[in-house]
Structure formats: structure tokens, C-alpha cells
Amino acid sequence: MGLTLKDVDKVVGREIYLKDINLHLEPGSRNVILGRTLAGKTTLLRIMAGLDRPGRGRIRVGEKDVTGVSVRKRNVAMVYQQFINYPSLSVFNNIASPLKLAGLKKDEISRRVNETAAMLHIEDLLDRLPAELSGGQQQRVAIARALVRETDLLLMDEPLVNLDYKLREELRIELQEIFVRGRAIVVYTTTEPTEALMLGGNVIVMDEGRILQTGPTPEVYRHPASIRVAEVFSDPPINFLKGTVASGSVQIGERMTIPLLGHLRALGDGAYTFGARSNHLFLTPNNEDDVKIPARVELTEINGSETFIHARYDDFRLVVQEKGVRHVAIGSDIDIYVNPAGFFAYDADGILAAAPA
Amino acid sequence: MEKWPDNKAWLLVLPVFVIVAFSAIIPLLTVINYSVQDIFGPGQSVFVGVDWFREMLQDYRLREALWRQFLFSGLVLIIEIPLGVLIALAMPKRGWKASAALVTLALPLLIPWNTIGTIWIIFTRPDIGLLGAVINNLLGIPFDHTASPLDAWITVMLMEVWHWTPLVALLAYSGLRAIPEAYYQAARIDGASAWSTFLYVQLPKMRGVLTIAFLLRFMDSFLIYAEPFVLTGGGPGNSTTFLSLYLVKIALLQFDLGPGAAFSLIYFIIVLLFSFIFYQALQRVGKGETV
């Protein structure tokens, strides 16, 4: 059964938490809500779960209106940022708790708990108490508790954010496999574009309580419909260059004139903002169409496999993402190469005017 | 290599050692010293070995006081711990109401102990006391803690519960407030009832603070002195003579320093022993997360 949200608002006091939320989630789909902190992701999840009532609007499961139906009567499961387990119950009883409350038979409970525990590789920990487990193991137990019920709706509120890098990678890959196997609608929130891309499925980009764009994740990544979507869906931050289109070329700053090529030819005269992700900027030319941006280095960050070079051209701050460890002196002048064929062009209202095919 | 390293670091430990020596070690040694001597006056004493201990252990009044003390502490724990948790559960969670409730609750804890005894003397007087007059005159039930041992016990218990339950409530409240909202949500999503939520979320999460509350209330109630001393003076008869009241009678009113010192040591060992047993037991109950 699909989940539909129609014109959902949530206002607390004078603060708008959610505004004009319209969504339809297909049965068995994977949906990643991508947005910064305070974008309204958790509020939206709580309303989907039935923990909170929307201020306005309707929520339907299949054809049935469930607006205002208590969470106890819904078929949902949720995993939180914090590792939430019953402290005095063993891992087995923790995973079994929703099944016991649902009144299942003993051998059925034991079969399903063992099955789910094996899926999350915690079958050897069933006799332990949550406090005796590591953070990653505790979150595995919480995820198992959510999965064991085989609910129609599985909500995950940044479940990996409190884990260290290695565990996060590991669990993310496992979750992907589990999601593909299940038949529940999965809704997963994250602040990280990379995580959204890795999990695949559909993405719902949110900012300030509104949905900015929805669609299959790679498509949204390749065609961010507005400047705000491009900002939310880029890490490191996307580079913006403001320019003016006139008589077949673009003037950017004082020292750069770029001929209009490819998809950019469709642009009419006027002011535009051009976006290019940092992995499209290079320190060496790759293509005869590349344009050269003269810039001054302000900062470099090295994370081992990549180097981020922060530089400035006129008033534009640019980040170049280069593979490997690069040493560039701070304050030195460099040339940054970028192919305009990859530019997103946004009009004065911040709406996508032209994107590479 | 230098054979005698610079030992100046010991100087840093010295203040602590001096404080502990004067606050604990020297007084304790003095008591031990008294407990093995018969003291007639300054400089006149005879070593008597463990005679005083033997005498005290055979003293039936001490045994009576000890059983009275266990009954009292037992009742205190049975009443105050659940009542404190109930109050904490019923308290407002946030806003000015929470602050108001906290201040109101803390008031009995701020009153000097002697004053508490005095308050309850007046409160329960059959002629002018609010509670005493209501029970005697309006309800027509004779109630006088100076005459009836049962009435005396009821009054002492009421006073003790009124005085110290707020402490348990405050501790339990702090434990409850420390539980992240997500736990309650998770329990709701699982379909858990309020009772299951209490049993499997709130109670285990309060385990740490309740252990502290239990031990504090045990020790304090076992050592209670000022309030019953003011309220009943141990009477009527010996019915509310708790261990500390009897100890003071021996050591200070009769000035039997030797037996008093032996009594003190026995008293001390009992408190220590039971605190240890309770702590060990509570560590095992519902083993989970320490808050």
C-alpha cells in the first residue's frame, strides 16, 4: 500500500515546521529525504509515523485516510539517531518486544527474531544486554527491532549519524541489501548527499520545511531544479559563478568571457548563475573546450584520497576537488580549468534554465 | 641513578591526609580506645577488653531499639521510594509549573531538623494543632502521640515521609528528565502500554538514581535522631527510642563512655554492612544501563 501526503502543514507557534507537503510513496520504494539540519525532515517522519498530527492536510495509506490515527494502530517502525533499546531486556527480548506486544506465538517469535538477528549479524549477541554492546551493535539491535515487525512503513531518522565512519559505511551497504529485499516503504533521512546517492531509490530534497524537488536520486543529482537544491545536494559546496549572457557569450567577472556552447546556447540574454560541482573543476586542462579561471588559493584540505583546494576569483569562492594528495601553496595564483558543457545555468529567480543532457 | 627520589609530591597529598585524619581516623581511633576501657575520670581508666561489647550485645534495650530501627527504616523505604517515584511521574515536565513544583517539593528539605520536630508537635496537638484537632474533634478519633505508642509511630512516620519523600521524588524526577524523548516514541510505536513503558523504559533508566535514593534513605533513616528527639523524646515509654536516641542516653545522659563507644562501633558496623549488602543487591537487580 502506498503512502500519500496531501497539502500537509505543521506550524508550532509562529514557526513553520512544514509547508505544502505533497508526496506519494510507492509500495516497496526506497525514499531518501535529503536536507540540512532543521529542514523539517524529522517532523515529516513523525507525521508519517502518526506520532504527530499535521496542522492541515490528509495522510492516506492506500485508499484509507489515516490522518489522526494513533501510531499504535498504524503499521510502522522507526529507527532513531540515538540507539534506542529497552535497557533491562536482552537483545533477544528487545527484538521480540514488538512481536510479543502484537501477540504472536512463541515459536513464531523465536523464528523471526533469529532470522532478523542473522540478517544483521547479531545472532551471537542475543543473550546480552544493550549496555554491554558497542554503539554499532546497539544500532543493529534497534534496526532489527524495526525490521522484525515487517511493517508497511519503515522510517529511519539519520540512523547512522552517531556511528564512526567505518561502521557507517559497513552498515549502509548492509541496509541497502536489506531495503532491496523488503517490501516496506522505506523513508530514510540524511544530511549527506553522498549517503543519498549510495542508498539510491528516490530522493526528496527539503529545505526550510518545504519540498524542493523529488525524483529518482541520480536524476535529481544531475538536474538540480534550483540553486537551493544544488546547494543541498552537493558536498563539498557547489561552485557558483554569476555572469551575463549577451550576443553569444557569457561575461563572468572582469577577466573571463566564455563562448556559449552546447546546452548553454539555448539561454537568452540576461543575468544567470552558473553552477559546477567541485569534482568538475581541475588544476589541469582535460578538454579543448575547457575555460581557464585565474584564481588565488586560500586554503587546502587533504582527506587522504582527495585534496580540496579553496580558491577565489573576483568575489567567487571556488572549491576544486582533485584526486590524491596535492600540495598547493596558500596565496599562490593558479589556473582552474572547467568545461562549460557541465554547467547548470540558473536564471535570476534561481530556477534551472539549462542543464547538460 | 638516584637512590632517594625527590619525594616532595607527598606534600600535595598531606592536606587531604590531615583533613581525613581529623575528620575520620582520629575520632574513630578515640572511640575504639574508649570502647575497650572503663573510664572513671580524667586519667583514671582500666583496660577491660571486649567486656563492653559483650555487655552491649546482651542489652535487651539495645536489641529492642535495633528491631525498632529496622522496622522504621523498612517502613521508610517501602513508603518513600514508591511514593517518590509516583510524585516524580505526576510532576509537570517543563515550563513554570515544573519550576513551581520543584521549589514546593524542596521546601521540607530546607527546614532545620529540630524545627521539623517542633512543627509536627504543634501540628498534631489535640487541642490547637491543625491535624490533631481535626482528628480528635472533627472526626472524633482520639489521637495523641504523647500517650499512645501507635499514635507516636504514626506521627513519626508521617513526619519522616513528609520530610524526606521530596528527596526521592527530586532524584527520580532528574532520572526521568534524562530519558530522551525517542525512548517514549519507540515504546509508543511498539504499541507498549503506559505500564510497560514504565516497567521497561522509565524504571530501568532510573535505576542509577533510585539506587542512590535507596541507600541515602536507608542510611539517613537508620541514623535518625533530631526529629523524634524533639517530637517524642523516644516515648511514650521507649516506643520510639531508636538506636541513636538510646546511644545518646547511654553515652551522654548516663555518661557511660565505654559502653557508649562500644555501642557506636556496633552501630557503625551495622550501617556499613547493610549499605554494602543493599548496594550489591541493587547492582544486580534489573541489570542494565547505569544512568
mmCIF file of N, CA, C and O in Angstrom, chain B residues 62-141:
data_model
loop_
_atom_site.group_PDB
_atom_site.id
_atom_site.type_symbol
_atom_site.label_atom_id
_atom_site.label_comp_id
_atom_site.label_asym_id
_atom_site.label_seq_id
_atom_site.Cartn_x
_atom_site.Cartn_y
_atom_site.Cartn_z
ATOM 1 N N LEU B 62 18.951 -2.433 73.940
ATOM 2 C CA LEU B 62 19.609 -2.160 72.662
ATOM 3 C C LEU B 62 18.979 -2.996 71.553
ATOM 4 O O LEU B 62 18.705 -2.517 70.474
ATOM 5 N N ARG B 63 18.721 -4.271 71.875
ATOM 6 C CA ARG B 63 18.105 -5.139 70.864
ATOM 7 C C ARG B 63 16.736 -4.618 70.464
ATOM 8 O O ARG B 63 16.379 -4.597 69.286
ATOM 9 N N GLU B 64 15.966 -4.181 71.468
ATOM 10 C CA GLU B 64 14.650 -3.626 71.153
ATOM 11 C C GLU B 64 14.781 -2.405 70.249
ATOM 12 O O GLU B 64 14.053 -2.259 69.262
ATOM 13 N N ALA B 65 15.731 -1.553 70.601
ATOM 14 C CA ALA B 65 15.938 -0.343 69.790
ATOM 15 C C ALA B 65 16.357 -0.719 68.376
ATOM 16 O O ALA B 65 15.942 -0.087 67.396
ATOM 17 N N LEU B 66 17.154 -1.791 68.269
ATOM 18 C CA LEU B 66 17.622 -2.226 66.950
ATOM 19 C C LEU B 66 16.450 -2.710 66.094
ATOM 20 O O LEU B 66 16.320 -2.322 64.933
ATOM 21 N N TRP B 67 15.569 -3.526 66.675
ATOM 22 C CA TRP B 67 14.414 -4.011 65.899
ATOM 23 C C TRP B 67 13.498 -2.851 65.503
ATOM 24 O O TRP B 67 12.982 -2.791 64.400
ATOM 25 N N ARG B 68 13.322 -1.916 66.463
ATOM 26 C CA ARG B 68 12.533 -0.719 66.204
ATOM 27 C C ARG B 68 13.136 0.024 65.007
ATOM 28 O O ARG B 68 12.440 0.482 64.110
ATOM 29 N N GLN B 69 14.465 0.088 65.029
ATOM 30 C CA GLN B 69 15.168 0.818 63.977
ATOM 31 C C GLN B 69 14.980 0.150 62.612
ATOM 32 O O GLN B 69 14.730 0.817 61.616
ATOM 33 N N PHE B 70 15.074 -1.185 62.598
ATOM 34 C CA PHE B 70 14.878 -1.900 61.327
ATOM 35 C C PHE B 70 13.450 -1.724 60.828
ATOM 36 O O PHE B 70 13.211 -1.521 59.641
ATOM 37 N N LEU B 71 12.485 -1.792 61.724
ATOM 38 C CA LEU B 71 11.085 -1.608 61.347
ATOM 39 C C LEU B 71 10.903 -0.207 60.745
ATOM 40 O O LEU B 71 10.286 -0.036 59.695
ATOM 41 N N PHE B 72 11.482 0.770 61.433
ATOM 42 C CA PHE B 72 11.350 2.156 60.982
ATOM 43 C C PHE B 72 11.960 2.336 59.587
ATOM 44 O O PHE B 72 11.309 2.823 58.667
ATOM 45 N N SER B 73 13.234 1.902 59.424
ATOM 46 C CA SER B 73 13.903 2.071 58.122
ATOM 47 C C SER B 73 13.185 1.293 57.027
ATOM 48 O O SER B 73 13.066 1.760 55.901
ATOM 49 N N GLY B 74 12.697 0.103 57.387
ATOM 50 C CA GLY B 74 11.964 -0.709 56.410
ATOM 51 C C GLY B 74 10.726 0.012 55.930
ATOM 52 O O GLY B 74 10.473 0.113 54.724
ATOM 53 N N LEU B 75 9.948 0.543 56.882
ATOM 54 C CA LEU B 75 8.735 1.275 56.513
ATOM 55 C C LEU B 75 9.085 2.496 55.658
ATOM 56 O O LEU B 75 8.423 2.791 54.666
ATOM 57 N N VAL B 76 10.146 3.193 56.068
ATOM 58 C CA VAL B 76 10.575 4.385 55.328
ATOM 59 C C VAL B 76 10.842 4.032 53.861
ATOM 60 O O VAL B 76 10.350 4.680 52.945
ATOM 61 N N LEU B 77 11.592 2.947 53.651
ATOM 62 C CA LEU B 77 11.953 2.567 52.281
ATOM 63 C C LEU B 77 10.724 2.117 51.500
ATOM 64 O O LEU B 77 10.533 2.496 50.349
ATOM 65 N N ILE B 78 9.882 1.314 52.146
ATOM 66 C CA ILE B 78 8.699 0.778 51.457
ATOM 67 C C ILE B 78 7.752 1.905 51.055
ATOM 68 O O ILE B 78 7.130 1.862 49.992
ATOM 69 N N ILE B 79 7.641 2.918 51.902
ATOM 70 C CA ILE B 79 6.710 4.009 51.593
ATOM 71 C C ILE B 79 7.354 5.062 50.688
ATOM 72 O O ILE B 79 6.800 5.467 49.670
ATOM 73 N N GLU B 80 8.564 5.502 51.056
ATOM 74 C CA GLU B 80 9.111 6.693 50.402
ATOM 75 C C GLU B 80 9.579 6.461 48.964
ATOM 76 O O GLU B 80 9.410 7.329 48.115
ATOM 77 N N ILE B 81 10.158 5.292 48.686
ATOM 78 C CA ILE B 81 10.676 5.070 47.327
ATOM 79 C C ILE B 81 9.531 5.033 46.305
ATOM 80 O O ILE B 81 9.534 5.815 45.346
ATOM 81 N N PRO B 82 8.502 4.165 46.492
ATOM 82 C CA PRO B 82 7.405 4.181 45.500
ATOM 83 C C PRO B 82 6.680 5.517 45.451
ATOM 84 O O PRO B 82 6.349 6.008 44.375
ATOM 85 N N LEU B 83 6.461 6.129 46.630
ATOM 86 C CA LEU B 83 5.739 7.404 46.658
ATOM 87 C C LEU B 83 6.527 8.481 45.919
ATOM 88 O O LEU B 83 5.961 9.259 45.130
ATOM 89 N N GLY B 84 7.843 8.509 46.143
ATOM 90 C CA GLY B 84 8.686 9.494 45.452
ATOM 91 C C GLY B 84 8.636 9.313 43.949
ATOM 92 O O GLY B 84 8.536 10.276 43.189
ATOM 93 N N VAL B 85 8.669 8.046 43.500
ATOM 94 C CA VAL B 85 8.607 7.776 42.054
ATOM 95 C C VAL B 85 7.258 8.220 41.498
ATOM 96 O O VAL B 85 7.183 8.852 40.436
ATOM 97 N N LEU B 86 6.184 7.926 42.239
ATOM 98 C CA LEU B 86 4.842 8.340 41.798
ATOM 99 C C LEU B 86 4.756 9.858 41.660
ATOM 100 O O LEU B 86 4.229 10.373 40.665
ATOM 101 N N ILE B 87 5.282 10.562 42.663
ATOM 102 C CA ILE B 87 5.250 12.026 42.603
ATOM 103 C C ILE B 87 6.031 12.516 41.391
ATOM 104 O O ILE B 87 5.579 13.375 40.633
ATOM 105 N N ALA B 88 7.214 11.926 41.184
ATOM 106 C CA ALA B 88 8.049 12.347 40.052
ATOM 107 C C ALA B 88 7.313 12.124 38.728
ATOM 108 O O ALA B 88 7.368 12.953 37.818
ATOM 109 N N LEU B 89 6.593 10.993 38.613
ATOM 110 C CA LEU B 89 5.863 10.702 37.380
ATOM 111 C C LEU B 89 4.730 11.699 37.161
ATOM 112 O O LEU B 89 4.397 12.033 36.021
ATOM 113 N N ALA B 90 4.153 12.179 38.265
ATOM 114 C CA ALA B 90 2.998 13.065 38.141
ATOM 115 C C ALA B 90 3.404 14.523 37.957
ATOM 116 O O ALA B 90 2.568 15.361 37.641
ATOM 117 N N MET B 91 4.683 14.831 38.159
ATOM 118 C CA MET B 91 5.104 16.237 38.094
ATOM 119 C C MET B 91 5.103 16.768 36.666
ATOM 120 O O MET B 91 5.343 16.029 35.724
ATOM 121 N N PRO B 92 4.834 18.080 36.506
ATOM 122 C CA PRO B 92 4.866 18.675 35.161
ATOM 123 C C PRO B 92 6.263 18.527 34.566
ATOM 124 O O PRO B 92 7.258 18.551 35.296
ATOM 125 N N LYS B 93 6.313 18.378 33.237
ATOM 126 C CA LYS B 93 7.594 18.092 32.604
ATOM 127 C C LYS B 93 8.408 19.337 32.321
ATOM 128 O O LYS B 93 9.623 19.333 32.345
ATOM 129 N N ARG B 94 7.727 20.434 31.987
ATOM 130 C CA ARG B 94 8.501 21.642 31.675
ATOM 131 C C ARG B 94 7.676 22.878 31.954
ATOM 132 O O ARG B 94 6.517 22.787 32.341
ATOM 133 N N GLY B 95 8.321 24.039 31.783
ATOM 134 C CA GLY B 95 7.617 25.307 31.946
ATOM 135 C C GLY B 95 7.612 25.765 33.397
ATOM 136 O O GLY B 95 8.251 25.166 34.261
ATOM 137 N N TRP B 96 6.873 26.836 33.680
ATOM 138 C CA TRP B 96 6.876 27.412 35.029
ATOM 139 C C TRP B 96 6.260 26.456 36.036
ATOM 140 O O TRP B 96 6.619 26.473 37.204
ATOM 141 N N LYS B 97 5.354 25.594 35.582
ATOM 142 C CA LYS B 97 4.743 24.649 36.508
ATOM 143 C C LYS B 97 5.779 23.680 37.073
ATOM 144 O O LYS B 97 5.724 23.314 38.237
ATOM 145 N N ALA B 98 6.713 23.275 36.213
ATOM 146 C CA ALA B 98 7.763 22.363 36.662
ATOM 147 C C ALA B 98 8.622 23.046 37.724
ATOM 148 O O ALA B 98 8.919 22.462 38.763
ATOM 149 N N SER B 99 8.994 24.310 37.466
ATOM 150 C CA SER B 99 9.820 25.039 38.434
ATOM 151 C C SER B 99 9.064 25.195 39.747
ATOM 152 O O SER B 99 9.625 24.983 40.833
ATOM 153 N N ALA B 100 7.777 25.565 39.649
ATOM 154 C CA ALA B 100 6.979 25.754 40.862
ATOM 155 C C ALA B 100 6.897 24.452 41.650
ATOM 156 O O ALA B 100 7.071 24.443 42.880
ATOM 157 N N ALA B 101 6.677 23.348 40.953
ATOM 158 C CA ALA B 101 6.577 22.057 41.626
ATOM 159 C C ALA B 101 7.886 21.695 42.315
ATOM 160 O O ALA B 101 7.896 21.200 43.448
ATOM 161 N N LEU B 102 8.999 21.966 41.621
ATOM 162 C CA LEU B 102 10.309 21.626 42.190
ATOM 163 C C LEU B 102 10.569 22.410 43.474
ATOM 164 O O LEU B 102 11.026 21.855 44.471
ATOM 165 N N VAL B 103 10.281 23.712 43.447
ATOM 166 C CA VAL B 103 10.525 24.550 44.630
ATOM 167 C C VAL B 103 9.642 24.095 45.785
ATOM 168 O O VAL B 103 10.110 23.926 46.918
ATOM 169 N N THR B 104 8.354 23.882 45.498
ATOM 170 C CA THR B 104 7.425 23.448 46.546
ATOM 171 C C THR B 104 7.901 22.140 47.167
ATOM 172 O O THR B 104 7.900 21.968 48.382
ATOM 173 N N LEU B 105 8.328 21.239 46.301
ATOM 174 C CA LEU B 105 8.766 19.928 46.750
ATOM 175 C C LEU B 105 10.004 20.028 47.638
ATOM 176 O O LEU B 105 10.160 19.286 48.595
ATOM 177 N N ALA B 106 10.876 20.978 47.309
ATOM 178 C CA ALA B 106 12.154 21.065 48.012
ATOM 179 C C ALA B 106 12.018 21.732 49.382
ATOM 180 O O ALA B 106 12.919 21.627 50.209
ATOM 181 N N LEU B 107 10.886 22.417 49.627
ATOM 182 C CA LEU B 107 10.749 23.178 50.868
ATOM 183 C C LEU B 107 11.028 22.381 52.149
ATOM 184 O O LEU B 107 11.816 22.834 52.975
ATOM 185 N N PRO B 108 10.421 21.190 52.324
ATOM 186 C CA PRO B 108 10.689 20.449 53.570
ATOM 187 C C PRO B 108 12.171 20.150 53.775
ATOM 188 O O PRO B 108 12.639 20.055 54.904
ATOM 189 N N LEU B 109 12.902 20.027 52.666
ATOM 190 C CA LEU B 109 14.320 19.690 52.773
ATOM 191 C C LEU B 109 15.145 20.864 53.298
ATOM 192 O O LEU B 109 16.275 20.694 53.733
ATOM 193 N N LEU B 110 14.572 22.075 53.223
ATOM 194 C CA LEU B 110 15.331 23.265 53.608
ATOM 195 C C LEU B 110 15.129 23.629 55.080
ATOM 196 O O LEU B 110 15.800 24.499 55.599
ATOM 197 N N ILE B 111 14.180 22.940 55.746
ATOM 198 C CA ILE B 111 13.859 23.304 57.126
ATOM 199 C C ILE B 111 14.810 22.582 58.079
ATOM 200 O O ILE B 111 15.066 21.391 57.923
ATOM 201 N N PRO B 112 15.360 23.291 59.074
ATOM 202 C CA PRO B 112 16.243 22.638 60.055
ATOM 203 C C PRO B 112 15.510 21.486 60.746
ATOM 204 O O PRO B 112 14.307 21.567 60.994
ATOM 205 N N TRP B 113 16.249 20.420 61.037
ATOM 206 C CA TRP B 113 15.620 19.191 61.507
ATOM 207 C C TRP B 113 14.891 19.380 62.835
ATOM 208 O O TRP B 113 13.857 18.763 63.079
ATOM 209 N N ASN B 114 15.484 20.179 63.730
ATOM 210 C CA ASN B 114 14.818 20.417 65.011
ATOM 211 C C ASN B 114 13.489 21.105 64.797
ATOM 212 O O ASN B 114 12.498 20.798 65.452
ATOM 213 N N THR B 115 13.486 22.059 63.853
ATOM 214 C CA THR B 115 12.268 22.800 63.569
ATOM 215 C C THR B 115 11.173 21.868 63.070
ATOM 216 O O THR B 115 10.005 22.026 63.399
ATOM 217 N N ILE B 116 11.580 20.879 62.289
ATOM 218 C CA ILE B 116 10.605 19.915 61.777
ATOM 219 C C ILE B 116 9.891 19.239 62.928
ATOM 220 O O ILE B 116 8.663 19.129 62.952
ATOM 221 N N GLY B 117 10.674 18.811 63.927
ATOM 222 C CA GLY B 117 10.070 18.171 65.100
ATOM 223 C C GLY B 117 9.077 19.114 65.759
ATOM 224 O O GLY B 117 7.950 18.723 66.089
ATOM 225 N N THR B 118 9.482 20.364 65.925
ATOM 226 C CA THR B 118 8.618 21.351 66.565
ATOM 227 C C THR B 118 7.337 21.569 65.765
ATOM 228 O O THR B 118 6.237 21.611 66.320
ATOM 229 N N ILE B 119 7.501 21.697 64.442
ATOM 230 C CA ILE B 119 6.327 21.891 63.585
ATOM 231 C C ILE B 119 5.314 20.782 63.815
ATOM 232 O O ILE B 119 4.127 21.019 63.977
ATOM 233 N N TRP B 120 5.826 19.539 63.865
ATOM 234 C CA TRP B 120 4.902 18.400 63.992
ATOM 235 C C TRP B 120 4.322 18.269 65.387
ATOM 236 O O TRP B 120 3.233 17.732 65.554
ATOM 237 N N ILE B 121 5.072 18.740 66.416
ATOM 238 C CA ILE B 121 4.481 18.764 67.762
ATOM 239 C C ILE B 121 3.225 19.630 67.749
ATOM 240 O O ILE B 121 2.149 19.221 68.189
ATOM 241 N N ILE B 122 3.387 20.840 67.182
ATOM 242 C CA ILE B 122 2.262 21.773 67.171
ATOM 243 C C ILE B 122 1.155 21.262 66.246
ATOM 244 O O ILE B 122 -0.024 21.287 66.589
ATOM 245 N N PHE B 123 1.559 20.762 65.068
ATOM 246 C CA PHE B 123 0.607 20.307 64.054
ATOM 247 C C PHE B 123 -0.312 19.207 64.601
ATOM 248 O O PHE B 123 -1.485 19.125 64.255
ATOM 249 N N THR B 124 0.247 18.338 65.470
ATOM 250 C CA THR B 124 -0.541 17.178 65.916
ATOM 251 C C THR B 124 -1.122 17.356 67.319
ATOM 252 O O THR B 124 -1.701 16.414 67.862
ATOM 253 N N ARG B 125 -0.944 18.524 67.915
ATOM 254 C CA ARG B 125 -1.527 18.721 69.267
ATOM 255 C C ARG B 125 -3.042 18.594 69.210
ATOM 256 O O ARG B 125 -3.690 19.206 68.379
ATOM 257 N N PRO B 126 -3.612 17.801 70.144
ATOM 258 C CA PRO B 126 -5.059 17.572 70.093
ATOM 259 C C PRO B 126 -5.858 18.858 70.327
ATOM 260 O O PRO B 126 -6.963 18.982 69.830
ATOM 261 N N ASP B 127 -5.289 19.808 71.077
ATOM 262 C CA ASP B 127 -6.084 20.999 71.379
ATOM 263 C C ASP B 127 -5.986 22.077 70.296
ATOM 264 O O ASP B 127 -6.994 22.574 69.816
ATOM 265 N N ILE B 128 -4.760 22.420 69.874
ATOM 266 C CA ILE B 128 -4.650 23.536 68.935
ATOM 267 C C ILE B 128 -4.050 23.149 67.580
ATOM 268 O O ILE B 128 -4.084 23.929 66.636
ATOM 269 N N GLY B 129 -3.468 21.912 67.476
ATOM 270 C CA GLY B 129 -2.822 21.531 66.226
ATOM 271 C C GLY B 129 -3.838 21.294 65.117
ATOM 272 O O GLY B 129 -4.911 20.734 65.353
ATOM 273 N N LEU B 130 -3.509 21.736 63.908
ATOM 274 C CA LEU B 130 -4.452 21.615 62.790
ATOM 275 C C LEU B 130 -4.848 20.145 62.582
ATOM 276 O O LEU B 130 -6.020 19.798 62.552
ATOM 277 N N LEU B 131 -3.844 19.286 62.470
ATOM 278 C CA LEU B 131 -4.112 17.873 62.221
ATOM 279 C C LEU B 131 -4.724 17.211 63.455
ATOM 280 O O LEU B 131 -5.753 16.535 63.377
ATOM 281 N N GLY B 132 -4.078 17.441 64.622
ATOM 282 C CA GLY B 132 -4.536 16.830 65.874
ATOM 283 C C GLY B 132 -5.965 17.220 66.196
ATOM 284 O O GLY B 132 -6.797 16.359 66.545
ATOM 285 N N ALA B 133 -6.280 18.490 66.073
ATOM 286 C CA ALA B 133 -7.623 18.967 66.410
ATOM 287 C C ALA B 133 -8.657 18.380 65.465
ATOM 288 O O ALA B 133 -9.739 17.980 65.883
ATOM 289 N N VAL B 134 -8.307 18.319 64.167
ATOM 290 C CA VAL B 134 -9.255 17.777 63.186
ATOM 291 C C VAL B 134 -9.564 16.320 63.509
ATOM 292 O O VAL B 134 -10.722 15.909 63.557
ATOM 293 N N ILE B 135 -8.510 15.530 63.772
ATOM 294 C CA ILE B 135 -8.732 14.109 64.052
ATOM 295 C C ILE B 135 -9.531 13.910 65.340
ATOM 296 O O ILE B 135 -10.490 13.152 65.380
ATOM 297 N N ASN B 136 -9.135 14.629 66.396
ATOM 298 C CA ASN B 136 -9.774 14.440 67.692
ATOM 299 C C ASN B 136 -11.172 15.019 67.750
ATOM 300 O O ASN B 136 -12.110 14.367 68.206
ATOM 301 N N ASN B 137 -11.303 16.256 67.271
ATOM 302 C CA ASN B 137 -12.563 16.962 67.485
ATOM 303 C C ASN B 137 -13.541 16.797 66.335
ATOM 304 O O ASN B 137 -14.725 16.615 66.560
ATOM 305 N N LEU B 138 -13.058 16.885 65.109
ATOM 306 C CA LEU B 138 -13.984 16.783 63.980
ATOM 307 C C LEU B 138 -14.326 15.322 63.682
ATOM 308 O O LEU B 138 -15.473 14.967 63.485
ATOM 309 N N LEU B 139 -13.284 14.466 63.627
ATOM 310 C CA LEU B 139 -13.525 13.066 63.300
ATOM 311 C C LEU B 139 -13.886 12.256 64.547
ATOM 312 O O LEU B 139 -14.387 11.141 64.440
ATOM 313 N N GLY B 140 -13.556 12.801 65.697
ATOM 314 C CA GLY B 140 -13.906 12.134 66.930
ATOM 315 C C GLY B 140 -13.055 10.922 67.254
ATOM 316 O O GLY B 140 -13.431 10.058 68.029
ATOM 317 N N ILE B 141 -11.867 10.812 66.603
ATOM 318 C CA ILE B 141 -10.964 9.703 66.905
ATOM 319 C C ILE B 141 -9.924 10.219 67.894
ATOM 320 O O ILE B 141 -9.257 11.210 67.618
#
